[in-house]
Amino acid sequence: MSQRTEAKARTREALLDAARTVIGRNGLHASRLDLIAAEAGFSTGAVYASFNGKDDLFTALIDREVVRFLSEFAAVVEQGSDVADRSQRAIRALLDYLEREPDFFVLVMELWSRAIHEEAFQTFYLERRALITQALALILEEGARSSGRELVLPALKIATVVEALGEGIALRFLADPGTVSSDDFDEIAELLSGALTRPSTATGEDGPSAAGRGERDTA
């Protein structure tokens, strides 16, 4: 990589970092490009040299932050031995990330709002949302399988509901952090995980029965 290319990549990352900070502080609508450029120590021209305007900057930031969140979230949750353990780890990981990186969830809510009101952003939102849902579905399936159980509903259906619960927790935390803690949700996570699994119907080493596979295939 040439020095020019490296310098451009560093500038781009600095602008994304600045956008994350400014949007988290002011909201997307009030986060003008000149404010983002100033936060990064650049002129507005540097923004246009790296991005095709504010929307391009915003979507690039969302992509970067979703990858970072998924990487950390999966690394923590996958250490769980079964669905109950993974469910509890998922809640703790979510709340830990909320405390350390609240700006990420502000970005997600900004994207959610734009997806509701702007058709151009709806597809973008749905595609990024699907990445998180699919990752969570796989984590839940593997957790059930590792403990000799299986999910009672298609993994994607369960993951969608669990993810919606997580979004609700995030909203509550952002508005009133003192009312949300991982201790409050541990027992609920254990109850939910118990209700969502049953003894595996797998036969031999070939994996789940045809009925079990069919449920997941139709998710």
Coordinates of C-alpha atoms in Angstrom, one line a residue:
M1 CA 0.0 0.0 0.0
S2 CA 1.4 3.4 -1.0
Q3 CA 1.9 6.2 1.5
R4 CA -0.9 8.2 -0.3
T5 CA -3.3 5.3 0.1
E6 CA -2.4 4.8 3.7
A7 CA -2.9 8.5 4.5
K8 CA -6.3 8.4 2.8
A9 CA -7.3 5.4 4.8
R10 CA -6.2 7.1 8.0
T11 CA -8.2 10.2 7.1
R12 CA -11.3 8.1 6.3
E13 CA -11.1 6.3 9.7
A14 CA -10.5 9.6 11.6
L15 CA -13.6 11.0 9.9
L16 CA -15.7 8.0 10.8
D17 CA -14.5 8.2 14.4
A18 CA -15.5 11.9 14.4
A19 CA -18.9 11.2 12.9
R20 CA -19.6 8.6 15.5
T21 CA -18.8 11.1 18.3
V22 CA -20.7 14.0 16.7
I23 CA -23.8 12.0 15.8
G24 CA -23.8 10.4 19.2
R25 CA -23.7 13.8 20.8
N26 CA -26.0 15.8 18.5
G27 CA -28.1 13.3 16.6
L28 CA -27.8 12.8 12.8
H29 CA -29.9 15.7 11.7
A30 CA -27.8 18.3 13.6
S31 CA -24.5 16.7 12.7
R32 CA -23.3 18.9 9.8
L33 CA -20.3 17.9 7.8
D34 CA -18.3 20.9 8.9
L35 CA -18.8 19.8 12.6
I36 CA -17.6 16.3 11.8
A37 CA -14.6 17.6 9.9
A38 CA -13.7 20.0 12.7
E39 CA -14.0 17.1 15.2
A40 CA -11.5 15.1 13.2
G41 CA -9.2 18.1 12.7
F42 CA -9.8 18.4 8.9
S43 CA -11.5 20.8 6.5
T44 CA -14.9 20.0 5.0
G45 CA -13.1 19.3 1.8
A46 CA -11.5 16.2 3.4
V47 CA -14.9 14.8 4.0
Y48 CA -15.9 15.1 0.3
A49 CA -12.5 13.6 -0.7
S50 CA -13.4 10.5 1.2
F51 CA -17.2 10.3 1.0
N52 CA -20.0 11.3 -1.4
G53 CA -21.8 13.4 1.1
K54 CA -23.4 12.9 4.5
D55 CA -25.5 9.9 3.6
D56 CA -22.4 8.0 2.3
L57 CA -20.5 8.9 5.4
F58 CA -23.4 7.7 7.6
T59 CA -23.8 4.3 5.9
A60 CA -20.1 3.7 5.9
L61 CA -20.1 4.3 9.6
I62 CA -23.0 2.0 10.2
D63 CA -21.2 -0.8 8.3
R64 CA -18.1 -0.4 10.3
E65 CA -19.8 -0.3 13.6
V66 CA -22.1 -3.3 12.9
V67 CA -19.0 -5.4 12.1
R68 CA -17.3 -4.3 15.3
F69 CA -20.4 -5.0 17.4
L70 CA -21.0 -8.5 15.9
S71 CA -17.4 -9.5 16.3
E72 CA -17.3 -8.7 20.0
F73 CA -20.8 -9.9 20.7
A74 CA -20.3 -13.3 19.1
A75 CA -16.9 -13.8 20.7
V76 CA -18.5 -13.4 24.2
V77 CA -21.8 -15.3 23.6
E78 CA -20.2 -18.3 21.8
Q79 CA -18.3 -19.1 25.0
G80 CA -21.7 -20.2 26.6
S81 CA -22.2 -23.9 27.1
D82 CA -25.9 -24.0 26.3
V83 CA -28.9 -21.8 25.4
A84 CA -29.4 -20.6 28.9
D85 CA -25.8 -19.6 29.4
R86 CA -25.6 -18.0 25.9
S87 CA -28.8 -16.1 26.6
Q88 CA -27.4 -14.7 29.8
R89 CA -24.1 -13.9 28.1
A90 CA -25.9 -12.2 25.3
I91 CA -27.7 -9.8 27.7
R92 CA -24.5 -9.1 29.6
A93 CA -22.6 -8.5 26.4
L94 CA -25.3 -6.2 25.2
L95 CA -25.4 -4.1 28.4
D96 CA -21.6 -4.0 28.6
Y97 CA -21.5 -2.7 25.1
L98 CA -24.2 -0.2 25.9
E99 CA -22.1 1.1 28.8
R100 CA -18.9 1.3 26.8
E101 CA -20.2 2.3 23.4
P102 CA -23.6 4.1 23.7
D103 CA -23.0 6.0 20.5
F104 CA -23.3 2.7 18.5
F105 CA -26.9 2.3 19.6
V106 CA -27.7 5.9 18.9
L107 CA -26.5 5.2 15.4
V108 CA -28.7 2.2 15.1
M109 CA -31.7 4.2 16.3
E110 CA -30.9 6.9 13.7
L111 CA -30.8 4.3 11.0
W112 CA -34.1 2.8 12.2
S113 CA -35.8 6.2 12.1
R114 CA -34.5 6.9 8.5
A115 CA -35.6 3.4 7.4
I116 CA -39.2 4.2 8.5
H117 CA -39.4 7.5 6.7
E118 CA -37.1 7.0 3.7
E119 CA -37.6 4.1 1.3
A120 CA -34.0 4.5 0.1
F121 CA -32.7 3.5 3.6
Q122 CA -35.2 0.7 4.2
T123 CA -33.2 -1.9 2.1
F124 CA -30.0 -0.8 3.7
Y125 CA -31.4 -1.2 7.2
L126 CA -33.0 -4.6 6.5
E127 CA -29.8 -6.0 5.1
R128 CA -27.7 -4.9 8.1
R129 CA -30.4 -6.0 10.5
A130 CA -30.4 -9.4 8.9
L131 CA -26.7 -9.8 9.6
I132 CA -27.3 -9.5 13.3
T133 CA -30.4 -11.7 13.3
Q134 CA -28.7 -14.5 11.4
A135 CA -25.6 -14.4 13.7
L136 CA -27.8 -14.6 16.7
A137 CA -29.9 -17.5 15.2
L138 CA -26.7 -19.5 14.6
I139 CA -25.5 -18.8 18.1
L140 CA -28.8 -20.0 19.6
E141 CA -28.9 -23.1 17.4
E142 CA -25.3 -24.1 18.4
G143 CA -26.1 -23.5 22.0
A144 CA -29.1 -25.8 22.0
R145 CA -27.2 -28.5 20.0
S146 CA -24.2 -28.5 22.4
S147 CA -26.5 -29.3 25.3
G148 CA -28.4 -32.1 23.5
R149 CA -31.5 -30.0 23.0
E150 CA -33.1 -28.2 20.0
L151 CA -35.1 -25.0 19.5
V152 CA -38.9 -25.4 19.6
L153 CA -39.3 -22.7 16.9
P154 CA -37.2 -21.8 13.8
A155 CA -34.0 -20.2 15.0
L156 CA -34.5 -17.0 12.9
K157 CA -38.0 -16.5 14.5
I158 CA -36.6 -16.8 18.0
A159 CA -33.6 -14.6 17.1
T160 CA -35.9 -11.9 15.7
V161 CA -37.9 -11.7 19.0
V162 CA -34.8 -11.9 21.2
E163 CA -33.2 -9.1 19.1
A164 CA -36.3 -6.9 19.5
L165 CA -36.1 -7.4 23.3
G166 CA -32.5 -6.3 23.1
E167 CA -33.5 -3.2 21.2
G168 CA -36.0 -2.4 23.9
I169 CA -33.4 -2.8 26.6
A170 CA -31.1 -0.5 24.7
L171 CA -33.8 2.2 24.4
R172 CA -34.5 2.0 28.1
F173 CA -30.8 2.1 29.0
L174 CA -30.1 5.1 26.8
A175 CA -33.0 7.0 28.3
D176 CA -32.6 5.9 31.9
P177 CA -29.4 3.9 32.5
G178 CA -30.0 3.4 36.2
T179 CA -33.1 1.2 35.7
V180 CA -31.3 -1.5 33.6
S181 CA -28.7 -4.0 34.8
S182 CA -27.6 -7.5 33.8
D183 CA -28.7 -8.9 37.2
D184 CA -32.3 -7.9 36.4
F185 CA -32.3 -10.1 33.2
D186 CA -30.4 -13.2 34.2
E187 CA -33.4 -15.1 35.7
I188 CA -35.6 -14.0 32.8
A189 CA -33.0 -15.2 30.3
E190 CA -32.9 -18.6 32.0
L191 CA -36.7 -18.9 32.0
L192 CA -36.9 -17.9 28.3
S193 CA -34.1 -20.3 27.2
G194 CA -35.8 -23.2 29.1
A195 CA -39.1 -22.5 27.3
L196 CA -37.5 -22.2 23.9
T197 CA -35.7 -25.6 23.9
R198 CA -36.7 -29.2 24.2
P199 CA -34.8 -32.5 24.3
S200 CA -33.3 -33.2 20.9
T201 CA -35.1 -35.5 18.5
A202 CA -31.8 -36.2 16.7
T203 CA -31.1 -39.8 15.8
G204 CA -27.5 -41.1 15.7
E205 CA -24.7 -38.8 14.5
D206 CA -26.5 -37.4 11.5
G207 CA -27.9 -34.5 13.5
P208 CA -31.5 -33.4 14.0
S209 CA -34.4 -35.4 12.6
A210 CA -36.0 -34.4 9.3
A211 CA -38.8 -32.6 11.2
G212 CA -36.2 -30.5 13.1
R213 CA -34.3 -29.7 10.0
G214 CA -37.5 -28.7 8.2
E215 CA -38.3 -26.2 10.9
R216 CA -35.0 -24.5 10.5
D217 CA -35.1 -24.7 6.7
T218 CA -38.3 -22.7 6.7
A219 CA -37.1 -20.0 9.0

